[in-house]
Amino acid sequence: MGELLRPLAPQVLAVLVRRYGQFDACEDAVQDALLAAAVQWPVEGVPDNPRAWLITVAGRRLADQWRSESARRRRESTAALAEPDLPAPAADVDHAAQDDTLTLLFLCCHPALSPPSQVALTLRAVGGLTTAQIAHAFLVPEATMAQRISRAKRTLAGVGFSAPAATEQPERLGVVLHVVYLVFNEGYTATSGPDLQRPELTREAIRLTRRLHRLLPEDGEVAGLLALMLITEARRPARTRPDGALVPLAEQDRSRWDAALIAEGVKLVSATLARAPVGPYQLQAAIAAVHGEARSAQDTDWPQVAALYRVLDVLAPSPVVTLNRAVAVAMVDGPRAGLDLLATLDSDRRIAGHHRVPAVRAHLLDMAGDVDAARATYREAARRSTSVPERRYLEDRADRLG
């Protein structure tokens, strides 16, 4: 039942918000309608038009809510007030048959919201995850996450439900893609906690990006992000051992990779690179495709990976790109060349204190044969890591050099 209701939830919410505004009240009404469906449909059967059924029930819940609030205000008021009508729809057009998921995504990623609130609200309103699930995914108390989501909904109370203007759409779409990308990354490599991966988040990010791709099939960056996710997700079964220990890319059993996902991702990125302006997600997908098509770590076309990272570093420079590029450069030009590039991050405050810098440095020092320095640097990286599997992996690497 959940697989049927989850994709319908954002569509129903979008219809109500477009008609009546008041994001928070509409979201509550949709949740009531979903609960009613979960209770009634297994007994009475799924209606012929599930979407219309949910819109009708949610609309009734919203009307009941407003009438109840109106009655409360009349009881508390000393003046005789006539019962107000329900808010009029924002337009006379019936949008029940229209899929406004993309507009809802834009709304959840409104610039008035902080990035953490954008992520939380997207997962709640568009992804259909419960507050408890989102709180668990980001390792915060459920009450804290509930407050974050409530504040976000209140912030959007006065924001009109409409797609951004044509001049704003590219930037706003970039925010939407970034939010979904953050969700995927948190699911693929959790920033903290006992588990390396949270598959429910990667699945949800892929589902949302597939939906975006259906809505915007000609957008190269949407296609590139979907390809990147698919190829990356294909490696998930080989990333951990039965005890949950991390397995680095070079040591993974590639027979366990999902060949179908890799093929789909490679086909997608190849097609979009041939027709669309190149963007950062397409370049990352192309890099993932080079790794995905290599039969072994030794067969990886490292010169091509290094060249792609060089272009990415020009197009969308970031500390993470430099980190990954340093590894590729080391594989092509030797570990000292990689260490020299890595040294450019020593004064970069954006990544100061992050465990990945010493982790990569330790790996390159190990490649260079500087065992003592590599062992000490692995231990430094382990102390900085907040992920239990990553910390154990780094400690194990240090122990192996002992």
PDB file of N, CA and C in Angstrom, residues 13 16-17 20-32 62 65-66 104 107 121 124-125 149-159:
ATOM      1  N   LEU A  13      -1.024  16.881  -2.427  1.00  0.00           N
ATOM      2  CA  LEU A  13      -0.644  18.082  -1.690  1.00  0.00           C
ATOM      3  C   LEU A  13      -0.522  19.273  -2.630  1.00  0.00           C
ATOM      4  N   LEU A  16      -3.958  20.740  -3.474  1.00  0.00           N
ATOM      5  CA  LEU A  16      -4.570  21.499  -2.390  1.00  0.00           C
ATOM      6  C   LEU A  16      -3.865  22.833  -2.158  1.00  0.00           C
ATOM      7  N   VAL A  17      -2.542  22.825  -2.199  1.00  0.00           N
ATOM      8  CA  VAL A  17      -1.812  24.079  -1.967  1.00  0.00           C
ATOM      9  C   VAL A  17      -2.090  25.065  -3.099  1.00  0.00           C
ATOM     10  N   TYR A  20      -5.785  26.334  -2.357  1.00  0.00           N
ATOM     11  CA  TYR A  20      -6.127  27.034  -1.126  1.00  0.00           C
ATOM     12  C   TYR A  20      -4.967  27.747  -0.439  1.00  0.00           C
ATOM     13  N   GLY A  21      -3.716  27.499  -0.872  1.00  0.00           N
ATOM     14  CA  GLY A  21      -2.589  28.047  -0.132  1.00  0.00           C
ATOM     15  C   GLY A  21      -2.433  27.309   1.195  1.00  0.00           C
ATOM     16  N   GLN A  22      -1.902  27.984   2.211  1.00  0.00           N
ATOM     17  CA  GLN A  22      -1.784  27.438   3.562  1.00  0.00           C
ATOM     18  C   GLN A  22      -1.143  26.043   3.551  1.00  0.00           C
ATOM     19  N   PHE A  23       0.140  26.032   3.232  1.00  0.00           N
ATOM     20  CA  PHE A  23       0.886  24.788   3.079  1.00  0.00           C
ATOM     21  C   PHE A  23       0.719  23.871   4.287  1.00  0.00           C
ATOM     22  N   ASP A  24       0.855  24.425   5.502  1.00  0.00           N
ATOM     23  CA  ASP A  24       0.843  23.573   6.688  1.00  0.00           C
ATOM     24  C   ASP A  24      -0.501  22.884   6.876  1.00  0.00           C
ATOM     25  N   ALA A  25      -1.604  23.626   6.692  1.00  0.00           N
ATOM     26  CA  ALA A  25      -2.929  23.031   6.849  1.00  0.00           C
ATOM     27  C   ALA A  25      -3.186  21.976   5.770  1.00  0.00           C
ATOM     28  N   CYS A  26      -2.774  22.262   4.555  1.00  0.00           N
ATOM     29  CA  CYS A  26      -2.970  21.306   3.459  1.00  0.00           C
ATOM     30  C   CYS A  26      -2.168  20.026   3.699  1.00  0.00           C
ATOM     31  N   GLU A  27      -0.946  20.170   4.205  1.00  0.00           N
ATOM     32  CA  GLU A  27      -0.118  18.984   4.446  1.00  0.00           C
ATOM     33  C   GLU A  27      -0.742  18.103   5.522  1.00  0.00           C
ATOM     34  N   ASP A  28      -1.297  18.719   6.561  1.00  0.00           N
ATOM     35  CA  ASP A  28      -1.985  17.944   7.605  1.00  0.00           C
ATOM     36  C   ASP A  28      -3.186  17.200   7.026  1.00  0.00           C
ATOM     37  N   ALA A  29      -3.943  17.880   6.154  1.00  0.00           N
ATOM     38  CA  ALA A  29      -5.121  17.251   5.558  1.00  0.00           C
ATOM     39  C   ALA A  29      -4.732  16.074   4.675  1.00  0.00           C
ATOM     40  N   VAL A  30      -3.638  16.209   3.934  1.00  0.00           N
ATOM     41  CA  VAL A  30      -3.177  15.110   3.084  1.00  0.00           C
ATOM     42  C   VAL A  30      -2.766  13.910   3.940  1.00  0.00           C
ATOM     43  N   GLN A  31      -2.094  14.173   5.052  1.00  0.00           N
ATOM     44  CA  GLN A  31      -1.701  13.070   5.934  1.00  0.00           C
ATOM     45  C   GLN A  31      -2.932  12.342   6.474  1.00  0.00           C
ATOM     46  N   ASP A  32      -3.977  13.090   6.803  1.00  0.00           N
ATOM     47  CA  ASP A  32      -5.227  12.453   7.248  1.00  0.00           C
ATOM     48  C   ASP A  32      -5.812  11.584   6.142  1.00  0.00           C
ATOM     49  N   LEU A  62      -9.782  19.309   5.140  1.00  0.00           N
ATOM     50  CA  LEU A  62      -9.395  20.711   5.209  1.00  0.00           C
ATOM     51  C   LEU A  62     -10.607  21.581   5.526  1.00  0.00           C
ATOM     52  N   GLN A  65     -11.544  21.154   9.105  1.00  0.00           N
ATOM     53  CA  GLN A  65     -10.584  21.835   9.959  1.00  0.00           C
ATOM     54  C   GLN A  65     -10.870  23.320  10.032  1.00  0.00           C
ATOM     55  N   TRP A  66     -11.155  23.931   8.872  1.00  0.00           N
ATOM     56  CA  TRP A  66     -11.421  25.364   8.857  1.00  0.00           C
ATOM     57  C   TRP A  66     -12.764  25.691   9.529  1.00  0.00           C
ATOM     58  N   LEU A 104       5.887  21.703  -6.519  1.00  0.00           N
ATOM     59  CA  LEU A 104       5.982  21.431  -5.088  1.00  0.00           C
ATOM     60  C   LEU A 104       7.439  21.299  -4.656  1.00  0.00           C
ATOM     61  N   LEU A 107       8.830  24.649  -4.335  1.00  0.00           N
ATOM     62  CA  LEU A 107       8.328  25.295  -3.132  1.00  0.00           C
ATOM     63  C   LEU A 107       9.084  24.808  -1.897  1.00  0.00           C
ATOM     64  N   LEU A 121      11.887  19.200   4.587  1.00  0.00           N
ATOM     65  CA  LEU A 121      10.551  19.411   4.031  1.00  0.00           C
ATOM     66  C   LEU A 121      10.371  18.639   2.725  1.00  0.00           C
ATOM     67  N   ARG A 124       9.636  15.123   3.615  1.00  0.00           N
ATOM     68  CA  ARG A 124       8.318  14.988   4.247  1.00  0.00           C
ATOM     69  C   ARG A 124       7.195  15.158   3.229  1.00  0.00           C
ATOM     70  N   ALA A 125       7.220  16.269   2.479  1.00  0.00           N
ATOM     71  CA  ALA A 125       6.095  16.619   1.619  1.00  0.00           C
ATOM     72  C   ALA A 125       6.136  15.926   0.267  1.00  0.00           C
ATOM     73  N   ILE A 149      10.452  20.991  10.669  1.00  0.00           N
ATOM     74  CA  ILE A 149       9.487  20.895   9.575  1.00  0.00           C
ATOM     75  C   ILE A 149       8.340  21.879   9.783  1.00  0.00           C
ATOM     76  N   SER A 150       7.884  22.014  11.029  1.00  0.00           N
ATOM     77  CA  SER A 150       6.782  22.951  11.311  1.00  0.00           C
ATOM     78  C   SER A 150       7.195  24.378  11.001  1.00  0.00           C
ATOM     79  N   ARG A 151       8.413  24.756  11.370  1.00  0.00           N
ATOM     80  CA  ARG A 151       8.890  26.109  11.067  1.00  0.00           C
ATOM     81  C   ARG A 151       8.967  26.332   9.556  1.00  0.00           C
ATOM     82  N   ALA A 152       9.414  25.300   8.850  1.00  0.00           N
ATOM     83  CA  ALA A 152       9.509  25.426   7.393  1.00  0.00           C
ATOM     84  C   ALA A 152       8.130  25.618   6.782  1.00  0.00           C
ATOM     85  N   LYS A 153       7.152  24.867   7.249  1.00  0.00           N
ATOM     86  CA  LYS A 153       5.796  25.004   6.702  1.00  0.00           C
ATOM     87  C   LYS A 153       5.205  26.367   7.022  1.00  0.00           C
ATOM     88  N   ARG A 154       5.483  26.868   8.230  1.00  0.00           N
ATOM     89  CA  ARG A 154       4.986  28.206   8.585  1.00  0.00           C
ATOM     90  C   ARG A 154       5.641  29.273   7.712  1.00  0.00           C
ATOM     91  N   THR A 155       6.916  29.099   7.418  1.00  0.00           N
ATOM     92  CA  THR A 155       7.622  30.063   6.566  1.00  0.00           C
ATOM     93  C   THR A 155       6.979  30.146   5.189  1.00  0.00           C
ATOM     94  N   LEU A 156       6.485  29.009   4.713  1.00  0.00           N
ATOM     95  CA  LEU A 156       5.902  28.967   3.366  1.00  0.00           C
ATOM     96  C   LEU A 156       4.423  29.333   3.344  1.00  0.00           C
ATOM     97  N   ALA A 157       3.848  29.668   4.503  1.00  0.00           N
ATOM     98  CA  ALA A 157       2.403  29.907   4.572  1.00  0.00           C
ATOM     99  C   ALA A 157       1.957  31.015   3.626  1.00  0.00           C
ATOM    100  N   GLY A 158       2.776  32.056   3.480  1.00  0.00           N
ATOM    101  CA  GLY A 158       2.368  33.164   2.628  1.00  0.00           C
ATOM    102  C   GLY A 158       2.970  33.145   1.246  1.00  0.00           C
ATOM    103  N   VAL A 159       3.630  32.057   0.895  1.00  0.00           N
ATOM    104  CA  VAL A 159       4.271  31.961  -0.422  1.00  0.00           C
ATOM    105  C   VAL A 159       3.284  31.361  -1.415  1.00  0.00           C
TER     106      VAL A 159
END
